[in-house]
GROMACS .gro file of C-alpha atoms in nm:
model
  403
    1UNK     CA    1  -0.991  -5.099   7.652
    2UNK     CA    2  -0.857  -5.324   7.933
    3UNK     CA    3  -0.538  -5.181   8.058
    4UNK     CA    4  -0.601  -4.852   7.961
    5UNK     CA    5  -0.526  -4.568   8.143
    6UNK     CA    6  -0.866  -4.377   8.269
    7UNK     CA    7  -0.879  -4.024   8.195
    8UNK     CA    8  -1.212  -3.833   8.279
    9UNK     CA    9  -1.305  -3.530   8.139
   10UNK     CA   10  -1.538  -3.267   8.360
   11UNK     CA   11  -1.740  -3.053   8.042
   12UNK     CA   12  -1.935  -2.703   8.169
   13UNK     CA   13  -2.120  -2.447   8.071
   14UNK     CA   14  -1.926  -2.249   7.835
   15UNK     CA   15  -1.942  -2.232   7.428
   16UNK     CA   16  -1.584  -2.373   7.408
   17UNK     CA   17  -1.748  -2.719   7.505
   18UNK     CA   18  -1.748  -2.769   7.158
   19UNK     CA   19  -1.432  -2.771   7.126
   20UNK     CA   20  -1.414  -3.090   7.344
   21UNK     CA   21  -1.534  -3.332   7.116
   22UNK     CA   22  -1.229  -3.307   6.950
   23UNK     CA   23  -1.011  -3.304   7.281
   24UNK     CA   24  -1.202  -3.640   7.341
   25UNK     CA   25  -1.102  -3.753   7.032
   26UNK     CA   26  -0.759  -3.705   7.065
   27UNK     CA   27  -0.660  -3.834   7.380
   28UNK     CA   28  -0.809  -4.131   7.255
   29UNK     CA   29  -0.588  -4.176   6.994
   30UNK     CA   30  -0.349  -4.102   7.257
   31UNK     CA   31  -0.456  -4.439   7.443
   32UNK     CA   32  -0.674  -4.319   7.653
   33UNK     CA   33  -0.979  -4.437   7.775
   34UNK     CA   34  -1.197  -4.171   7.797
   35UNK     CA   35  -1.497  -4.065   8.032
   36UNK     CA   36  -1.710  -3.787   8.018
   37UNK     CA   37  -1.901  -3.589   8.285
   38UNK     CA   38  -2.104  -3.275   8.230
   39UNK     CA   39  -2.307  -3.012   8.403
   40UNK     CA   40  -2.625  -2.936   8.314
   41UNK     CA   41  -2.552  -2.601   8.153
   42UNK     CA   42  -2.267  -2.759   7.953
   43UNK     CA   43  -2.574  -3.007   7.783
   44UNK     CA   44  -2.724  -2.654   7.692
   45UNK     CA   45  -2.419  -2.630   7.419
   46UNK     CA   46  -2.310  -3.030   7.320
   47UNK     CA   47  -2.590  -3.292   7.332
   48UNK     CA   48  -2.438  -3.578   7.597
   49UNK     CA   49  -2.513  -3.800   7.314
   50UNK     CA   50  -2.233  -3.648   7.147
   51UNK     CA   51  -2.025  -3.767   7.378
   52UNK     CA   52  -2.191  -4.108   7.438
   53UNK     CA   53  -2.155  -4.237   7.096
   54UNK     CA   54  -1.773  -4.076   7.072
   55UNK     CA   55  -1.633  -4.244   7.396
   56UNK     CA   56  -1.865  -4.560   7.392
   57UNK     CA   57  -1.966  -4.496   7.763
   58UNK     CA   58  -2.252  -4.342   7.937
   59UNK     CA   59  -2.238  -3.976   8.021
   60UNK     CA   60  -2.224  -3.892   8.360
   61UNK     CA   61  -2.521  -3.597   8.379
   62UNK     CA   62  -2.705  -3.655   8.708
   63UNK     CA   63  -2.579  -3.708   9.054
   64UNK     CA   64  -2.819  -3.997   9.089
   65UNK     CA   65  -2.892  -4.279   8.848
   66UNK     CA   66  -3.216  -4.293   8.637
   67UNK     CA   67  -3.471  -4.553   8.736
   68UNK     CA   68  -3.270  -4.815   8.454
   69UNK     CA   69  -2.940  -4.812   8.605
   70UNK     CA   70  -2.974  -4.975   8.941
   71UNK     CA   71  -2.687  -5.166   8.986
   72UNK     CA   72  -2.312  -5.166   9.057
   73UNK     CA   73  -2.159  -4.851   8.981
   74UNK     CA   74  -2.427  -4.715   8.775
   75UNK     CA   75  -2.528  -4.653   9.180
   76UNK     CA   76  -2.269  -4.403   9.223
   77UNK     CA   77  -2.217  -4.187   8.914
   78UNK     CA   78  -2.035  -3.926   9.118
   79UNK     CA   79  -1.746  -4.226   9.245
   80UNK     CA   80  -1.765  -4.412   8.903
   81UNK     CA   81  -1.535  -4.366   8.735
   82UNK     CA   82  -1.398  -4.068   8.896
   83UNK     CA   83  -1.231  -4.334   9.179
   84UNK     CA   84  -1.046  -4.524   8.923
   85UNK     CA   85  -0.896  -4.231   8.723
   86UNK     CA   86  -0.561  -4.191   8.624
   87UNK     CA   87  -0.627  -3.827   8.488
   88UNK     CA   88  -0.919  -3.593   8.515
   89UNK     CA   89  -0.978  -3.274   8.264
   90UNK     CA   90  -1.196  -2.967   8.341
   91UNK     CA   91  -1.286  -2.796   8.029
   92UNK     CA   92  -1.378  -2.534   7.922
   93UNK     CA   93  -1.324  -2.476   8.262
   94UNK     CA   94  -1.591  -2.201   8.344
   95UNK     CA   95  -1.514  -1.927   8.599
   96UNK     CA   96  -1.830  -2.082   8.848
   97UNK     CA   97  -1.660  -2.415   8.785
   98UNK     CA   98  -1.308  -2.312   8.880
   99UNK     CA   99  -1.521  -2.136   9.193
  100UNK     CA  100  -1.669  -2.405   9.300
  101UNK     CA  101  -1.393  -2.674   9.201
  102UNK     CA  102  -1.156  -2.420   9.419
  103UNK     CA  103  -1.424  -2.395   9.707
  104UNK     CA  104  -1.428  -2.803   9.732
  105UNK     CA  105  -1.818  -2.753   9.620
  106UNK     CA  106  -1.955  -3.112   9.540
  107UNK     CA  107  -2.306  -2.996   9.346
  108UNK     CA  108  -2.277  -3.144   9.023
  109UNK     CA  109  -2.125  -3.472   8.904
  110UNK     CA  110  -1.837  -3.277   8.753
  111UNK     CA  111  -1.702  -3.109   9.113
  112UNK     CA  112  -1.831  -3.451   9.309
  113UNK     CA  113  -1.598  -3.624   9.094
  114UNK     CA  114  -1.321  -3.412   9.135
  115UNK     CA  115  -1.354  -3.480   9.559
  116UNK     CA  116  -1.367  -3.835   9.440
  117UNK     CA  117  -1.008  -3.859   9.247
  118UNK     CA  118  -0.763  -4.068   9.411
  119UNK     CA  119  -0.450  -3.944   9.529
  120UNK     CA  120  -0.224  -3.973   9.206
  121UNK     CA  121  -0.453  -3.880   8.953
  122UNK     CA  122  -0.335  -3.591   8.743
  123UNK     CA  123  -0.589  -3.298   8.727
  124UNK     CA  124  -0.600  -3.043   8.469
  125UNK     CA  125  -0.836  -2.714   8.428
  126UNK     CA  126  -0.857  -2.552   8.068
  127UNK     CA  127  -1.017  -2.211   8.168
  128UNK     CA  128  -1.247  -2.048   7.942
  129UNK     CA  129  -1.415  -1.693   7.942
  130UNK     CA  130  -1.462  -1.331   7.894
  131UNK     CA  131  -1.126  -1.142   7.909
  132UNK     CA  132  -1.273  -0.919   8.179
  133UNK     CA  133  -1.382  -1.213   8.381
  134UNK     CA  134  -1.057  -1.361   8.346
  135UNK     CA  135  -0.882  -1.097   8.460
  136UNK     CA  136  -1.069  -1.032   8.813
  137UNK     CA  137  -0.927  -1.063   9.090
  138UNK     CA  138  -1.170  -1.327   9.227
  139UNK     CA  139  -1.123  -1.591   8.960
  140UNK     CA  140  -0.732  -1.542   8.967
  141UNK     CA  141  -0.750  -1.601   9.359
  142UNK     CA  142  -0.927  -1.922   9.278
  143UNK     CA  143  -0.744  -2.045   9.004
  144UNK     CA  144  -0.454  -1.998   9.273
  145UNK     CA  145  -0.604  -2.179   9.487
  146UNK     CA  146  -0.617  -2.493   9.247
  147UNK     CA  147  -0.264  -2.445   9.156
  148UNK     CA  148  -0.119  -2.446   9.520
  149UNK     CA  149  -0.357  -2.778   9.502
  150UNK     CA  150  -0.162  -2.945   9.250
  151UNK     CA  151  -0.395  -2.889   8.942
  152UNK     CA  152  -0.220  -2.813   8.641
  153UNK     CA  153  -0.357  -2.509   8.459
  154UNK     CA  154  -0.360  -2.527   8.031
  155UNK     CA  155  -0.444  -2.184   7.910
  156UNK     CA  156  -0.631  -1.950   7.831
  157UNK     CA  157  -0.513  -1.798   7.539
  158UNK     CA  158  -0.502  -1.436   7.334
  159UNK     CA  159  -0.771  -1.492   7.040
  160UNK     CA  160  -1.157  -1.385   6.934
  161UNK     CA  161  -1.436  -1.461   7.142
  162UNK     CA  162  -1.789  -1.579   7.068
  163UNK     CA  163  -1.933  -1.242   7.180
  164UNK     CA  164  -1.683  -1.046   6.911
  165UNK     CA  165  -1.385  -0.881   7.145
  166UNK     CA  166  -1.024  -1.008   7.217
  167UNK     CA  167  -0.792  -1.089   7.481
  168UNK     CA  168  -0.699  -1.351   7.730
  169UNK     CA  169  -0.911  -1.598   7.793
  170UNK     CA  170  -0.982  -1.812   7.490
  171UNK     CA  171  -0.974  -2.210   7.580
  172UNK     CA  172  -0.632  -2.350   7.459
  173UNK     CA  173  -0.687  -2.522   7.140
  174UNK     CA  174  -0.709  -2.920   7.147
  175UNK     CA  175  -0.404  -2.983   7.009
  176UNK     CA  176  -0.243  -2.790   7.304
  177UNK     CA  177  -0.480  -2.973   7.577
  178UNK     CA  178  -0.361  -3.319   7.394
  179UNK     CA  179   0.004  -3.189   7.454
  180UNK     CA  180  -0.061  -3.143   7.814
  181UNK     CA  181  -0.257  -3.445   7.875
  182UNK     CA  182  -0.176  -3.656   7.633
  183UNK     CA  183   0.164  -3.735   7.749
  184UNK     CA  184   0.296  -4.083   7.881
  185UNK     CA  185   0.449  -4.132   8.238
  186UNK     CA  186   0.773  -4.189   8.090
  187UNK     CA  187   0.956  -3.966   8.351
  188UNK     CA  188   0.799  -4.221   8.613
  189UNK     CA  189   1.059  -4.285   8.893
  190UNK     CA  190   1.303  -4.010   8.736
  191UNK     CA  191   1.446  -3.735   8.983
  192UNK     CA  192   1.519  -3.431   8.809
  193UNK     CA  193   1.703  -3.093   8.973
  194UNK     CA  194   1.556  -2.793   8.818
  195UNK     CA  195   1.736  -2.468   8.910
  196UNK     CA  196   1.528  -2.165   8.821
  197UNK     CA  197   1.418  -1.794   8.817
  198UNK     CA  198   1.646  -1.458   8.894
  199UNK     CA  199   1.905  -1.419   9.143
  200UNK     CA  200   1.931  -1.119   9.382
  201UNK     CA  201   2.262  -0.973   9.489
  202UNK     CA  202   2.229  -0.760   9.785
  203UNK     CA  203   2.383  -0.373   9.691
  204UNK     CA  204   2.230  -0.281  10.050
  205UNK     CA  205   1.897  -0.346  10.304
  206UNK     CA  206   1.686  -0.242   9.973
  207UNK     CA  207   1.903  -0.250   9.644
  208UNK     CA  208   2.024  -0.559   9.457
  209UNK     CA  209   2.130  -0.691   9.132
  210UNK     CA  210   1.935  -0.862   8.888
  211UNK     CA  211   1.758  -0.929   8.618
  212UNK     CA  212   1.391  -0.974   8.456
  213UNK     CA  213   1.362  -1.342   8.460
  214UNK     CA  214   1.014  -1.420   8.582
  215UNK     CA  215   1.076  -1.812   8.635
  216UNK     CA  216   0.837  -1.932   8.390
  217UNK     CA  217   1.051  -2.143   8.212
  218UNK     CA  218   1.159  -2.355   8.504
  219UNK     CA  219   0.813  -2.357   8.626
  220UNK     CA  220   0.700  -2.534   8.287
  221UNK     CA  221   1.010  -2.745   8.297
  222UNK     CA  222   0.884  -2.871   8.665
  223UNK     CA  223   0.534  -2.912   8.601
  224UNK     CA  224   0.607  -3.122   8.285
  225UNK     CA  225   0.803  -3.341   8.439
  226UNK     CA  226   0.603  -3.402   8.719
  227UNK     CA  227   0.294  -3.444   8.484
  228UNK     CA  228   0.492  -3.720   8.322
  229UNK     CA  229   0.585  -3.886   8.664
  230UNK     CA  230   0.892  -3.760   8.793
  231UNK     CA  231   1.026  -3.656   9.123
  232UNK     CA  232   1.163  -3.290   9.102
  233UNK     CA  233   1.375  -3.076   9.321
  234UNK     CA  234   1.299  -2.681   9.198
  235UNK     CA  235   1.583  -2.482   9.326
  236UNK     CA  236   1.447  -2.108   9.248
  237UNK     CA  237   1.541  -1.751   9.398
  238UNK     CA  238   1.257  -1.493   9.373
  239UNK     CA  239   0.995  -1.506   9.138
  240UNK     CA  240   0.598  -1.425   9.198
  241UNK     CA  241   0.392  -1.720   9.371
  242UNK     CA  242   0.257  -1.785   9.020
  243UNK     CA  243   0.583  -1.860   8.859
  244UNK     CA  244   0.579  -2.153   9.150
  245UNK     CA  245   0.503  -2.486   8.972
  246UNK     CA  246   0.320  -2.651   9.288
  247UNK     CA  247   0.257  -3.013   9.236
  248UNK     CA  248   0.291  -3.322   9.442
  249UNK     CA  249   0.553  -3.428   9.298
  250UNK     CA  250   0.805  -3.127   9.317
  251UNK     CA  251   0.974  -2.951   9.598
  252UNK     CA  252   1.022  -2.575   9.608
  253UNK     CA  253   1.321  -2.487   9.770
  254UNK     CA  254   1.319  -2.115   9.724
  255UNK     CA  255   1.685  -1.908   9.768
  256UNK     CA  256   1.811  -1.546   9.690
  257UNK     CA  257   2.164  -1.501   9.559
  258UNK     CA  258   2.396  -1.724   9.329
  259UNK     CA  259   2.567  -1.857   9.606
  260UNK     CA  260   2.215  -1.985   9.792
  261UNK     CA  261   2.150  -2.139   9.515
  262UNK     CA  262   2.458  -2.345   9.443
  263UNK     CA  263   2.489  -2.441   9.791
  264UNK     CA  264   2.162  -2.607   9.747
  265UNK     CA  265   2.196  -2.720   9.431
  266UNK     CA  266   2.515  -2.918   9.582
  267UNK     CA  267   2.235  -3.070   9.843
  268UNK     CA  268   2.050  -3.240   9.532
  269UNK     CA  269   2.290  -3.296   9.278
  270UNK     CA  270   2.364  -3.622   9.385
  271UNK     CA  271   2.017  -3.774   9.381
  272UNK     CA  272   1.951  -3.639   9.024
  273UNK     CA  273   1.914  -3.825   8.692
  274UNK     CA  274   1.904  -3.515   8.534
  275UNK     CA  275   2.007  -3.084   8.648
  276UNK     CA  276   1.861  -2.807   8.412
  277UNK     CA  277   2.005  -2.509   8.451
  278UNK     CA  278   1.749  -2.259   8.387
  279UNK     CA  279   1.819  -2.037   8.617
  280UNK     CA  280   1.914  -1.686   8.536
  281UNK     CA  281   2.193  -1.606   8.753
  282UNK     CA  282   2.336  -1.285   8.821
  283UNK     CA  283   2.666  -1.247   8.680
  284UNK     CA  284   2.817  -1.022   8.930
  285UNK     CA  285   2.715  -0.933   9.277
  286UNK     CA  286   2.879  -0.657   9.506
  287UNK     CA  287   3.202  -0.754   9.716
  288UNK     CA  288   3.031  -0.627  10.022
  289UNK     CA  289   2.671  -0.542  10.089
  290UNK     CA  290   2.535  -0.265  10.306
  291UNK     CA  291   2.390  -0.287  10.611
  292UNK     CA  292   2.183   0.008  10.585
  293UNK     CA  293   2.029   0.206  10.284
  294UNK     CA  294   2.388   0.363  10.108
  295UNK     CA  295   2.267   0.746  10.037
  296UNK     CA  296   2.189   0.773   9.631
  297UNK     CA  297   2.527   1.001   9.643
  298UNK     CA  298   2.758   0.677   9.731
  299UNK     CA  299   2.621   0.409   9.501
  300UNK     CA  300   2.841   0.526   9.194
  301UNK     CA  301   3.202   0.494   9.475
  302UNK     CA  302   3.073   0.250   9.687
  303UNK     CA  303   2.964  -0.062   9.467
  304UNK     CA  304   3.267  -0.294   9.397
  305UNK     CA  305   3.201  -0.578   9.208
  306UNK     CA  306   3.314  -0.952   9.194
  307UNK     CA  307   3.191  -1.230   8.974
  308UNK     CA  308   2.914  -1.429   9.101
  309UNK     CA  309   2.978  -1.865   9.123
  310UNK     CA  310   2.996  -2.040   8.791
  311UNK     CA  311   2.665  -2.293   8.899
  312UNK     CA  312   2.752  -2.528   8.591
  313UNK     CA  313   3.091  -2.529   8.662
  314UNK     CA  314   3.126  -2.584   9.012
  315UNK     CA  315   2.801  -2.869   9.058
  316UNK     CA  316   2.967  -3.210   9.027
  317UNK     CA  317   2.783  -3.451   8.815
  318UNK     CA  318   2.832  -3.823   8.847
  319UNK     CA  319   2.830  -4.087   8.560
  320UNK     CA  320   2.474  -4.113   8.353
  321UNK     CA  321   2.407  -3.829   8.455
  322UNK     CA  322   2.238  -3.589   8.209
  323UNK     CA  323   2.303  -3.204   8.230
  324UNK     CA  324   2.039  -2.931   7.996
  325UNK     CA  325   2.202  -2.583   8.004
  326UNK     CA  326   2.053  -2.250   7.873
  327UNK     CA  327   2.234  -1.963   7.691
  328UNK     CA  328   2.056  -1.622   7.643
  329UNK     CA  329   2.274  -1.475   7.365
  330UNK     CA  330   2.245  -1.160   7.115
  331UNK     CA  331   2.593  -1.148   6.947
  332UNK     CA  332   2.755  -1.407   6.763
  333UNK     CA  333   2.467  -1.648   6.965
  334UNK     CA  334   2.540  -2.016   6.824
  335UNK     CA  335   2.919  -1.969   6.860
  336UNK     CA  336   2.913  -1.867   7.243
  337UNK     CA  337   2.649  -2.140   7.301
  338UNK     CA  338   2.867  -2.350   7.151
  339UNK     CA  339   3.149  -2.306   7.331
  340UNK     CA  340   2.924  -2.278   7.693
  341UNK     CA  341   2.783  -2.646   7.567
  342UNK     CA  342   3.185  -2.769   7.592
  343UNK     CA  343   3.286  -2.577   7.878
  344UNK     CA  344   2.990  -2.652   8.091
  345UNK     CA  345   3.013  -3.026   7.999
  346UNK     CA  346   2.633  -2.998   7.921
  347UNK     CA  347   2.410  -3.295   7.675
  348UNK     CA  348   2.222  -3.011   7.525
  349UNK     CA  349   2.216  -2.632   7.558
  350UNK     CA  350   1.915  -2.414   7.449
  351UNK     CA  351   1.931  -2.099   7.294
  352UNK     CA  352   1.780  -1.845   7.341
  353UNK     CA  353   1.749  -1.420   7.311
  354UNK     CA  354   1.685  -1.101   7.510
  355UNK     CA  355   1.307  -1.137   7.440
  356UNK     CA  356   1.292  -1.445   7.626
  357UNK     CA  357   1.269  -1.340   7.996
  358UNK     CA  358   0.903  -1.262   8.119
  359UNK     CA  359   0.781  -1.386   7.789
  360UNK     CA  360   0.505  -1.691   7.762
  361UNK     CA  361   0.698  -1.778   7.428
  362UNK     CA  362   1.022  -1.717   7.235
  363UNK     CA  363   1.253  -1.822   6.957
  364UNK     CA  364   1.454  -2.113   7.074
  365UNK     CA  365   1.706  -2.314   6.907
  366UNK     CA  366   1.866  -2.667   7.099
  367UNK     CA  367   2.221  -2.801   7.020
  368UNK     CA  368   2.286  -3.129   7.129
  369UNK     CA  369   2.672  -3.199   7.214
  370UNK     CA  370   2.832  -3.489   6.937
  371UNK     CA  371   3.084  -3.486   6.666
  372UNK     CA  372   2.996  -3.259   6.549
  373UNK     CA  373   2.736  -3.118   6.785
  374UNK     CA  374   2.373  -3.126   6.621
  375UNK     CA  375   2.128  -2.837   6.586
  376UNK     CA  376   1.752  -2.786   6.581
  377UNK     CA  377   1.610  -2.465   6.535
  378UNK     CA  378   1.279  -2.465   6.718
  379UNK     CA  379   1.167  -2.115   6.580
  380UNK     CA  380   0.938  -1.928   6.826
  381UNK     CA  381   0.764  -2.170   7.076
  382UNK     CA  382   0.576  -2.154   7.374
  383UNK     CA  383   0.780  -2.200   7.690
  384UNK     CA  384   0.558  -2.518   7.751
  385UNK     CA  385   0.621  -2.624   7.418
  386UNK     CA  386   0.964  -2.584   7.494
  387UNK     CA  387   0.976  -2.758   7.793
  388UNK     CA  388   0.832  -3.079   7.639
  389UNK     CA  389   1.080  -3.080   7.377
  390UNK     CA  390   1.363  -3.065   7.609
  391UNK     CA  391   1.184  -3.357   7.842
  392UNK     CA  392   1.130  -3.558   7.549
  393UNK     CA  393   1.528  -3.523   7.513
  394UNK     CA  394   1.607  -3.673   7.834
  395UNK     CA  395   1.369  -3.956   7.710
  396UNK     CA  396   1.544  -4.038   7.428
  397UNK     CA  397   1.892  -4.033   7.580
  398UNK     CA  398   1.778  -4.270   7.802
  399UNK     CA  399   1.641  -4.414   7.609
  400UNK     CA  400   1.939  -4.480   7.360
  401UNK     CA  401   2.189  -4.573   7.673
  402UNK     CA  402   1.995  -4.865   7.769
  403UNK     CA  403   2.042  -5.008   7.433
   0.00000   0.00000   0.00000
């Protein structure tokens, strides 16, 4: 498969592993050419053979060769192919492997390979386990630690386990892992401007205004687009550090109130092929804050209000520009999108309702501006779904203006 791009996929130790013969199969339908490394507990539940005759290479098992492979490469089964790899896929990622990939442990081909990657390859963990070992506190610290590393995370899910109970921590289905993986680079040399998570309006030192965004939206919006090769500035005001999408390819540039964030929006704009405007802004913030703590008896006299910057209205855009805006409506929701989509001078808006904010998925609907303006009614939707779906917008419309 000369020209391919090289994706190698790390299996361990957990049942899910059979699930990866089918994630193998897919991304090579997706084009890639796929690789497979696995620990010797993951051998305990999918025969390497398996993955031998699926993939048409040798499975990397061993840190050293076997007496028949004595040449080339076949020397150095923990740099081969892991050095040439355009992507590289953990999964099920166990909670010892995300330890020890976290720890920068190199005692099995899967972790040597994953010191081995070269500096652009895209890495991926699909974690896998026990809802209770999920939700400790030491395999949350690690997994973490590979996110403020640049890996991208895919999962887990809520669903049945092998041993009979329910919760978090079921391996995301294949389909989902293609999604993630699977994608082309076809946001290579793009510069997007993502603007993201709550504002805060100072009331006083300790009260503000604001609402329960958590961020993930724009965080899925930045890590797609970086997964698919572009260059993004991720304007966001305060969100938890995992609502942070930290990749290579994105800078953070975290800010408080509406008018932080539009001054640094104003920084970026310029640069951008595209601005998405997923940020939940605070629609009104007081006149003047507090220096102090204002005693619980003056809040009710003492808070006058003012409307906080219109972000959309006041960013200039230049020409080719795209711009992706976001409406949270409840009342009469695809005529005020509507009207935000002309007023705003957005390409597309996306819809959305009071559920949304916090929420891993919701019930989205995207109306592309035309005569007359065009709409698709995503129904409910992971936020990463939705996030590739919008991205896959941009592609087309640049698609279409280049011909």
């Amino acid at each position: 498969m000369d020209g391919s791009r090289v994706i190698l996929v790390g299996v361990t130790g957990g049942i899910a592993a059979y699930k990866v013969v089918d994630v193998v199969r897919r991304l090579q339908r997706s084009g890639w050419e796929a690789h497979v490394a696995m620990t010797p507990s993951a051998a305990e539940f999918v025969t390497p053979m398996t993955f031998a005759a699926l993939t048409r290479h040798p499975v990397l098992l061993h840190m050293f060769p076997d007496a028949t492979r004595t040449a080339g490469d076949d020397l150095y089964p923990h740099l081969f192919p892991a050095t040439r790899a355009d992507a590289f896929l953990v999964c099920p990622a166990t909670a010892g492997a995300i330890a020890r990939l976290a720890a920068g442990m190199a005692d099995d081909v899967v972790t040597a390979s994953a010191l081995a990657l070269p500096g652009g390859c895209r890495r991926f963990f699909a974690p896998a386990m026990h809802p209770n070992m999920w939700a400790s506190a030491a395999v949350q610290d690690n997994v973490r630690r590979l996110e403020e590393a640049g890996w991208i995370r895919i999962g887990p899910g809520q669903g049945a386990m092998a041993c009979g109970v329910e919760g978090e921590g079921r391996m995301a289905e294949p389909e989902e892992i293609e999604a993630a993986v699977g994608t082309s680079v076809d946001l290579q040399g793009r510069r997007l401007l993502i603007l993201s998570g709550p504002t805060r309006e100072p009331i006083d030192a300790v009260r503000f205004i604001s609402n329960a965004s958590s961020g993930r939206m724009g965080r899925e919006l930045a890590l797609e687009a970086s997964a698919r090769g572009a260059n993004v500035v991720f304007v966001t005001g305060p969100v938890a550090p995992p609502s942070l999408p930290v990749h290579p390819r994105v800078r953070i540039v975290p800010v408080t109130t509406a008018r932080q964030m539009l001054t640094e929006a104003k920084r970026h704009v310029a640069d951008a092929d595209a601005v998405i405007f997923a940020a939940a802004v605070a629609d009104v913030a007081p006149v003047r804050a507090a220096a102090g703590k204002l005693p619980k008896a003056r809040l009710g006299r003492a808070i006058a209000l003012a409307p906080t910057p219109d972000i959309a209205a006041e960013l200039p855009s230049r020409p080719g520009q795209l711009r992706i805006g976001f409406a949270l409506e409840s009342g009469c929701a695809r005529t005020h999108a509507a009207a935000k989509l002309r007023s705003k001078r957005f390409d597309a808006i996306v819809l959305n309702g009071p559920d949304s904010p916090g929420a891993e998925a919701a019930e989205f609907e995207f109306l592309q501006a035309g005569s007359p303006p065009a709409w698709s009614r995503w129904g409910r939707v992971s936020k990463a779904e939705c996030a590739r779906r919008i991205l896959n917008h941009l592609v087309r419309r640049w698609t279409s203006l280049r011909t």
